[in-house]
Amino acid sequence: MERIDKLLSHEGYGSRKDIKKLLRNYEVLLNGKQIFDPATQIDISKDTLCIDGEIVDFHTEIYLMMNKIQHTISSNKDGEHQTVFDLLSDDFKTPYLQDKLHLVGRLDMDTEGLLIFTTDGELTHKLISPKSNIGKTYFVSLEKEFSEEEKQNVEQLFQEGIAVGPEDNEQGFICKPAQVSWPNKEVCDSICKNSSYDSSKIKTAALLTITEGKYHQVKRMFKAVNNKVEFLKRIKFGKLELDNLLKPGEYKILTNEEINTIF
Ligand code: URA
């Protein structure tokens, strides 16, 4: 249930003050009964609202999962490069959605994988708040090979919280504990199948789960252990896994149930 003034304001009927006036000056019927109070509660899944004889078609929240393609920007505006929003069909480019549809976090230009779009600001806040502690899992292909001993060392350093150096205008910081594992060939092949990366090039691959999302974090973590990320793909957000049928640049609509699997 939501207040009518909030809902109508989200639908583009103006400010809450405008909605108050609208209720005074127009015939607004809730399930056939005229209402005047801006605090009236509405259940958009059940109630019918009519303004001057026209039924209001309320938008429910939208959730999309994209397999981000490399060389796209995680932003809705960029003069130079293609953005991930450019890849969406016109259905998602209405004036209403242009204002409301946004990304839950970002991926670097050269990173592929799971990107979530939504109109649900509350969900976004819960997912990206520094307190959220939600794990994001990345598949990483590294430039240099790690020995077994080095792998164990990296596991321990990441688990303890590794210090990463400054980058561009960002200061260095100590990462929260992170888990790293070393996927076998079968797992690597399956993750690289719908990606731009050829798994036969892999020297060392890692699966890294972090609960933060600082600037270039994964790249900086591997730099701190004297390696370099060659290819990066996000494969999981909380418990929500990237649909491995999605090719780079493709997306699908998620149900509320699917989105709830994140937590
Ligand atoms: N860490 C990075 O370094 N880049 C990303 O795109 C995401 C996490």
CSV table of C-alpha atoms and ligand atoms in Angstrom, one decimal:
chain,number,residue,atom,x,y,z
A,1,MET,CA,0.0,0.0,0.0
A,2,GLU,CA,1.2,3.5,-0.8
A,3,ARG,CA,-0.2,7.0,-0.4
A,4,ILE,CA,-2.0,8.3,-3.5
A,5,ASP,CA,0.1,11.5,-3.6
A,6,LYS,CA,3.3,9.6,-3.6
A,7,LEU,CA,2.1,7.2,-6.3
A,8,LEU,CA,0.7,9.9,-8.6
A,9,SER,CA,3.8,12.0,-8.2
A,10,HIS,CA,5.9,9.0,-9.3
A,11,GLU,CA,3.6,8.6,-12.3
A,12,GLY,CA,4.4,12.2,-13.4
A,13,TYR,CA,1.3,14.0,-12.1
A,14,GLY,CA,3.4,16.7,-10.4
A,15,SER,CA,4.5,17.4,-6.9
A,16,ARG,CA,2.6,16.3,-3.8
A,17,LYS,CA,1.2,19.8,-3.6
A,18,ASP,CA,0.0,19.4,-7.2
A,19,ILE,CA,-1.7,16.1,-6.3
A,20,LYS,CA,-3.5,17.9,-3.4
A,21,LYS,CA,-4.9,20.4,-5.9
A,22,LEU,CA,-5.8,17.7,-8.4
A,23,LEU,CA,-7.8,15.8,-5.7
A,24,ARG,CA,-9.7,19.1,-5.0
A,25,ASN,CA,-10.3,20.1,-8.6
A,26,TYR,CA,-10.8,16.8,-10.5
A,27,GLU,CA,-13.0,13.8,-10.1
A,28,VAL,CA,-10.7,11.1,-8.6
A,29,LEU,CA,-12.4,7.8,-8.1
A,30,LEU,CA,-10.9,4.9,-6.1
A,31,ASN,CA,-12.8,1.8,-6.9
A,32,GLY,CA,-15.7,4.0,-8.0
A,33,LYS,CA,-15.8,6.2,-4.9
A,34,GLN,CA,-14.6,9.8,-5.0
A,35,ILE,CA,-11.6,10.6,-2.8
A,36,PHE,CA,-10.1,13.9,-1.6
A,37,ASP,CA,-7.5,12.9,0.9
A,38,PRO,CA,-3.8,12.9,-0.4
A,39,ALA,CA,-3.0,10.3,2.3
A,40,THR,CA,-5.4,7.8,0.9
A,41,GLN,CA,-3.7,4.4,0.7
A,42,ILE,CA,-3.8,2.5,-2.6
A,43,ASP,CA,-2.8,-1.1,-3.5
A,44,ILE,CA,-1.8,-0.8,-7.2
A,45,SER,CA,-2.1,-4.6,-7.6
A,46,LYS,CA,-5.9,-4.5,-6.7
A,47,ASP,CA,-7.3,-1.0,-6.7
A,48,THR,CA,-8.6,0.9,-9.7
A,49,LEU,CA,-8.0,4.6,-9.8
A,50,CYS,CA,-9.8,6.9,-12.3
A,51,ILE,CA,-9.0,10.5,-12.9
A,52,ASP,CA,-11.7,12.4,-14.8
A,53,GLY,CA,-12.9,9.2,-16.4
A,54,GLU,CA,-9.4,7.9,-17.3
A,55,ILE,CA,-8.0,4.8,-15.6
A,56,VAL,CA,-4.5,5.3,-14.2
A,57,ASP,CA,-2.1,2.6,-15.5
A,58,PHE,CA,0.4,2.3,-12.6
A,59,HIS,CA,3.9,1.2,-13.4
A,60,THR,CA,5.1,-1.7,-11.2
A,61,GLU,CA,8.9,-1.9,-10.6
A,62,ILE,CA,11.1,-3.3,-13.3
A,63,TYR,CA,14.2,-5.4,-12.8
A,64,LEU,CA,16.6,-6.4,-15.6
A,65,MET,CA,19.7,-8.6,-15.6
A,66,MET,CA,22.2,-7.9,-18.4
A,67,ASN,CA,25.3,-9.7,-19.3
A,68,LYS,CA,27.4,-6.5,-19.9
A,69,ILE,CA,29.5,-6.5,-23.0
A,70,GLN,CA,33.0,-5.1,-22.9
A,71,HIS,CA,33.6,-1.5,-24.3
A,72,THR,CA,30.3,-0.2,-22.9
A,73,ILE,CA,30.0,2.3,-20.1
A,74,SER,CA,27.9,1.6,-17.0
A,75,SER,CA,26.2,5.0,-17.1
A,76,ASN,CA,23.2,6.4,-19.0
A,77,LYS,CA,25.1,9.2,-20.6
A,78,ASP,CA,28.4,9.3,-22.5
A,79,GLY,CA,29.3,11.5,-25.4
A,80,GLU,CA,31.9,9.1,-26.8
A,81,HIS,CA,31.1,5.5,-26.0
A,82,GLN,CA,28.2,3.2,-26.1
A,83,THR,CA,26.4,2.9,-22.8
A,84,VAL,CA,24.7,-0.1,-21.3
A,85,PHE,CA,21.4,1.8,-21.6
A,86,ASP,CA,21.9,2.1,-25.4
A,87,LEU,CA,21.6,-1.7,-25.5
A,88,LEU,CA,18.1,-1.7,-24.1
A,89,SER,CA,15.1,-1.8,-26.5
A,90,ASP,CA,12.8,1.3,-26.9
A,91,ASP,CA,10.3,-0.2,-24.4
A,92,PHE,CA,12.8,0.8,-21.7
A,93,LYS,CA,13.4,4.3,-23.1
A,94,THR,CA,10.0,6.0,-22.3
A,95,PRO,CA,10.2,9.4,-20.5
A,96,TYR,CA,9.0,7.7,-17.3
A,97,LEU,CA,11.7,5.0,-17.4
A,98,GLN,CA,14.4,7.4,-18.5
A,99,ASP,CA,14.1,9.1,-15.1
A,100,LYS,CA,13.6,6.0,-13.0
A,101,LEU,CA,15.5,3.1,-14.5
A,102,HIS,CA,19.0,3.0,-13.0
A,103,LEU,CA,21.9,0.7,-12.4
A,104,VAL,CA,22.7,-1.2,-9.2
A,105,GLY,CA,26.4,-0.5,-9.1
A,106,ARG,CA,28.8,-0.3,-12.0
A,107,LEU,CA,31.3,-2.4,-13.9
A,108,ASP,CA,34.4,-1.0,-15.6
A,109,MET,CA,34.3,-0.5,-19.3
A,110,ASP,CA,36.4,-3.7,-19.9
A,111,THR,CA,34.4,-5.8,-17.4
A,112,GLU,CA,31.7,-8.2,-18.6
A,113,GLY,CA,28.9,-9.9,-16.7
A,114,LEU,CA,26.1,-9.4,-14.3
A,115,LEU,CA,24.6,-5.9,-14.2
A,116,ILE,CA,21.3,-5.2,-12.6
A,117,PHE,CA,18.9,-2.4,-13.8
A,118,THR,CA,15.9,-1.4,-11.7
A,119,THR,CA,13.3,1.3,-11.0
A,120,ASP,CA,13.2,0.2,-7.4
A,121,GLY,CA,15.3,2.8,-5.5
A,122,GLU,CA,14.7,1.0,-2.2
A,123,LEU,CA,16.2,-2.2,-3.5
A,124,THR,CA,19.2,-0.3,-4.9
A,125,HIS,CA,19.8,1.4,-1.6
A,126,LYS,CA,19.7,-2.0,0.2
A,127,LEU,CA,22.1,-3.6,-2.3
A,128,ILE,CA,24.7,-0.9,-2.5
A,129,SER,CA,24.7,0.5,1.0
A,130,PRO,CA,28.1,0.0,2.6
A,131,LYS,CA,26.4,-1.9,5.4
A,132,SER,CA,24.8,-4.4,3.1
A,133,ASN,CA,27.6,-7.0,3.1
A,134,ILE,CA,26.2,-8.6,0.0
A,135,GLY,CA,28.8,-10.7,-1.8
A,136,LYS,CA,29.6,-10.1,-5.5
A,137,THR,CA,31.5,-12.9,-7.2
A,138,TYR,CA,33.9,-12.3,-10.1
A,139,PHE,CA,35.6,-14.6,-12.5
A,140,VAL,CA,39.1,-13.4,-13.0
A,141,SER,CA,41.7,-14.5,-15.5
A,142,LEU,CA,45.2,-13.5,-14.5
A,143,GLU,CA,48.2,-12.5,-16.6
A,144,LYS,CA,50.7,-14.5,-14.6
A,145,GLU,CA,50.6,-18.0,-13.2
A,146,PHE,CA,50.4,-18.6,-9.5
A,147,SER,CA,52.2,-21.5,-7.8
A,148,GLU,CA,50.2,-23.6,-5.3
A,149,GLU,CA,52.1,-21.9,-2.5
A,150,GLU,CA,51.3,-18.4,-3.9
A,151,LYS,CA,47.6,-19.4,-4.2
A,152,GLN,CA,47.5,-20.3,-0.5
A,153,ASN,CA,49.3,-17.0,0.4
A,154,VAL,CA,46.7,-15.0,-1.7
A,155,GLU,CA,43.8,-16.9,0.0
A,156,GLN,CA,45.2,-15.9,3.4
A,157,LEU,CA,46.0,-12.3,2.5
A,158,PHE,CA,42.5,-11.7,0.9
A,159,GLN,CA,40.8,-13.4,3.9
A,160,GLU,CA,42.6,-11.2,6.3
A,161,GLY,CA,41.8,-8.1,4.3
A,162,ILE,CA,44.5,-7.0,1.9
A,163,ALA,CA,45.8,-3.4,1.6
A,164,VAL,CA,45.5,-2.0,-1.9
A,165,GLY,CA,47.4,0.9,-3.3
A,166,PRO,CA,46.1,4.3,-4.6
A,167,GLU,CA,44.8,4.4,-8.1
A,168,ASP,CA,44.0,7.4,-10.3
A,169,ASN,CA,42.5,9.9,-7.8
A,170,GLU,CA,41.5,7.2,-5.3
A,171,GLN,CA,43.4,6.6,-2.1
A,172,GLY,CA,44.6,3.2,-1.0
A,173,PHE,CA,42.5,1.3,1.6
A,174,ILE,CA,42.3,-2.0,3.4
A,175,CYS,CA,39.7,-4.4,1.9
A,176,LYS,CA,37.2,-6.2,3.9
A,177,PRO,CA,37.8,-10.0,4.1
A,178,ALA,CA,37.3,-11.6,0.7
A,179,GLN,CA,37.2,-15.3,-0.4
A,180,VAL,CA,39.1,-16.5,-3.4
A,181,SER,CA,39.1,-20.0,-5.0
A,182,TRP,CA,40.6,-21.5,-8.1
A,183,PRO,CA,38.1,-22.9,-10.5
A,184,ASN,CA,38.9,-26.0,-12.6
A,185,LYS,CA,38.9,-26.1,-16.4
A,186,GLU,CA,35.3,-27.2,-16.7
A,187,VAL,CA,34.1,-24.2,-14.6
A,188,CYS,CA,36.3,-21.8,-16.6
A,189,ASP,CA,35.0,-23.1,-19.9
A,190,SER,CA,31.4,-22.8,-18.8
A,191,ILE,CA,31.9,-19.2,-17.6
A,192,CYS,CA,33.8,-18.2,-20.7
A,193,LYS,CA,31.4,-19.8,-23.1
A,194,ASN,CA,29.1,-16.7,-23.3
A,195,SER,CA,31.9,-14.1,-23.1
A,196,SER,CA,34.5,-12.5,-25.3
A,197,TYR,CA,37.3,-14.4,-23.6
A,198,ASP,CA,38.9,-17.5,-24.9
A,199,SER,CA,39.3,-19.9,-22.0
A,200,SER,CA,42.3,-21.6,-23.7
A,201,LYS,CA,44.3,-18.5,-22.9
A,202,ILE,CA,43.9,-19.0,-19.1
A,203,LYS,CA,47.1,-19.2,-17.0
A,204,THR,CA,45.5,-18.8,-13.6
A,205,ALA,CA,41.8,-18.2,-13.0
A,206,ALA,CA,40.2,-17.2,-9.8
A,207,LEU,CA,36.7,-16.8,-8.4
A,208,LEU,CA,36.7,-13.9,-6.0
A,209,THR,CA,33.8,-12.8,-3.7
A,210,ILE,CA,34.0,-9.3,-2.3
A,211,THR,CA,31.3,-7.5,-0.2
A,212,GLU,CA,32.4,-4.0,-1.3
A,213,GLY,CA,32.5,-2.2,-4.7
A,214,LYS,CA,35.4,0.3,-4.5
A,215,TYR,CA,37.0,1.8,-7.6
A,216,HIS,CA,38.8,-1.0,-9.6
A,217,GLN,CA,38.7,-3.1,-6.5
A,218,VAL,CA,39.3,-6.5,-8.0
A,219,LYS,CA,42.1,-5.2,-10.2
A,220,ARG,CA,43.8,-3.5,-7.3
A,221,MET,CA,43.5,-6.6,-5.1
A,222,PHE,CA,45.4,-8.7,-7.6
A,223,LYS,CA,47.9,-5.9,-8.2
A,224,ALA,CA,48.6,-6.0,-4.5
A,225,VAL,CA,49.7,-9.6,-4.9
A,226,ASN,CA,51.9,-8.8,-7.9
A,227,ASN,CA,49.6,-10.1,-10.6
A,228,LYS,CA,47.3,-8.4,-13.2
A,229,VAL,CA,43.7,-9.0,-14.2
A,230,GLU,CA,43.5,-9.9,-17.9
A,231,PHE,CA,39.8,-10.6,-18.0
A,232,LEU,CA,37.0,-9.8,-15.5
A,233,LYS,CA,33.5,-11.0,-15.5
A,234,ARG,CA,30.9,-10.7,-12.6
A,235,ILE,CA,29.0,-13.9,-12.3
A,236,LYS,CA,27.0,-13.5,-9.1
A,237,PHE,CA,25.3,-10.7,-7.1
A,238,GLY,CA,24.3,-12.1,-3.7
A,239,LYS,CA,22.7,-15.4,-4.6
A,240,LEU,CA,21.6,-14.2,-8.0
A,241,GLU,CA,23.6,-15.9,-10.7
A,242,LEU,CA,24.2,-14.5,-14.2
A,243,ASP,CA,22.0,-16.5,-16.6
A,244,ASN,CA,24.6,-18.3,-18.7
A,245,LEU,CA,22.3,-18.3,-21.7
A,246,LEU,CA,22.7,-14.5,-22.0
A,247,LYS,CA,25.3,-13.6,-24.6
A,248,PRO,CA,27.3,-10.4,-24.0
A,249,GLY,CA,25.0,-7.4,-24.4
A,250,GLU,CA,21.8,-9.4,-23.9
A,251,TYR,CA,19.5,-8.9,-21.0
A,252,LYS,CA,16.3,-10.3,-19.6
A,253,ILE,CA,13.5,-9.2,-17.2
A,254,LEU,CA,13.7,-10.6,-13.7
A,255,THR,CA,10.7,-11.5,-11.6
A,256,ASN,CA,10.3,-10.2,-8.1
A,257,GLU,CA,11.0,-13.7,-6.9
A,258,GLU,CA,14.3,-13.9,-8.8
A,259,ILE,CA,15.4,-10.5,-7.4
A,260,ASN,CA,14.6,-11.7,-3.9
A,261,THR,CA,17.1,-14.5,-4.3
A,262,ILE,CA,19.9,-11.9,-4.0
A,263,PHE,CA,19.5,-11.7,-0.2
B,1,URA,N1,36.4,-4.6,-9.7
B,1,URA,C1,37.1,-4.1,-10.8
B,1,URA,O1,38.3,-3.9,-10.7
B,1,URA,N2,36.4,-3.8,-11.8
B,1,URA,C2,35.0,-4.0,-12.0
B,1,URA,O2,34.4,-3.7,-13.0
B,1,URA,C3,34.4,-4.5,-10.9
B,1,URA,C4,35.1,-4.8,-9.7
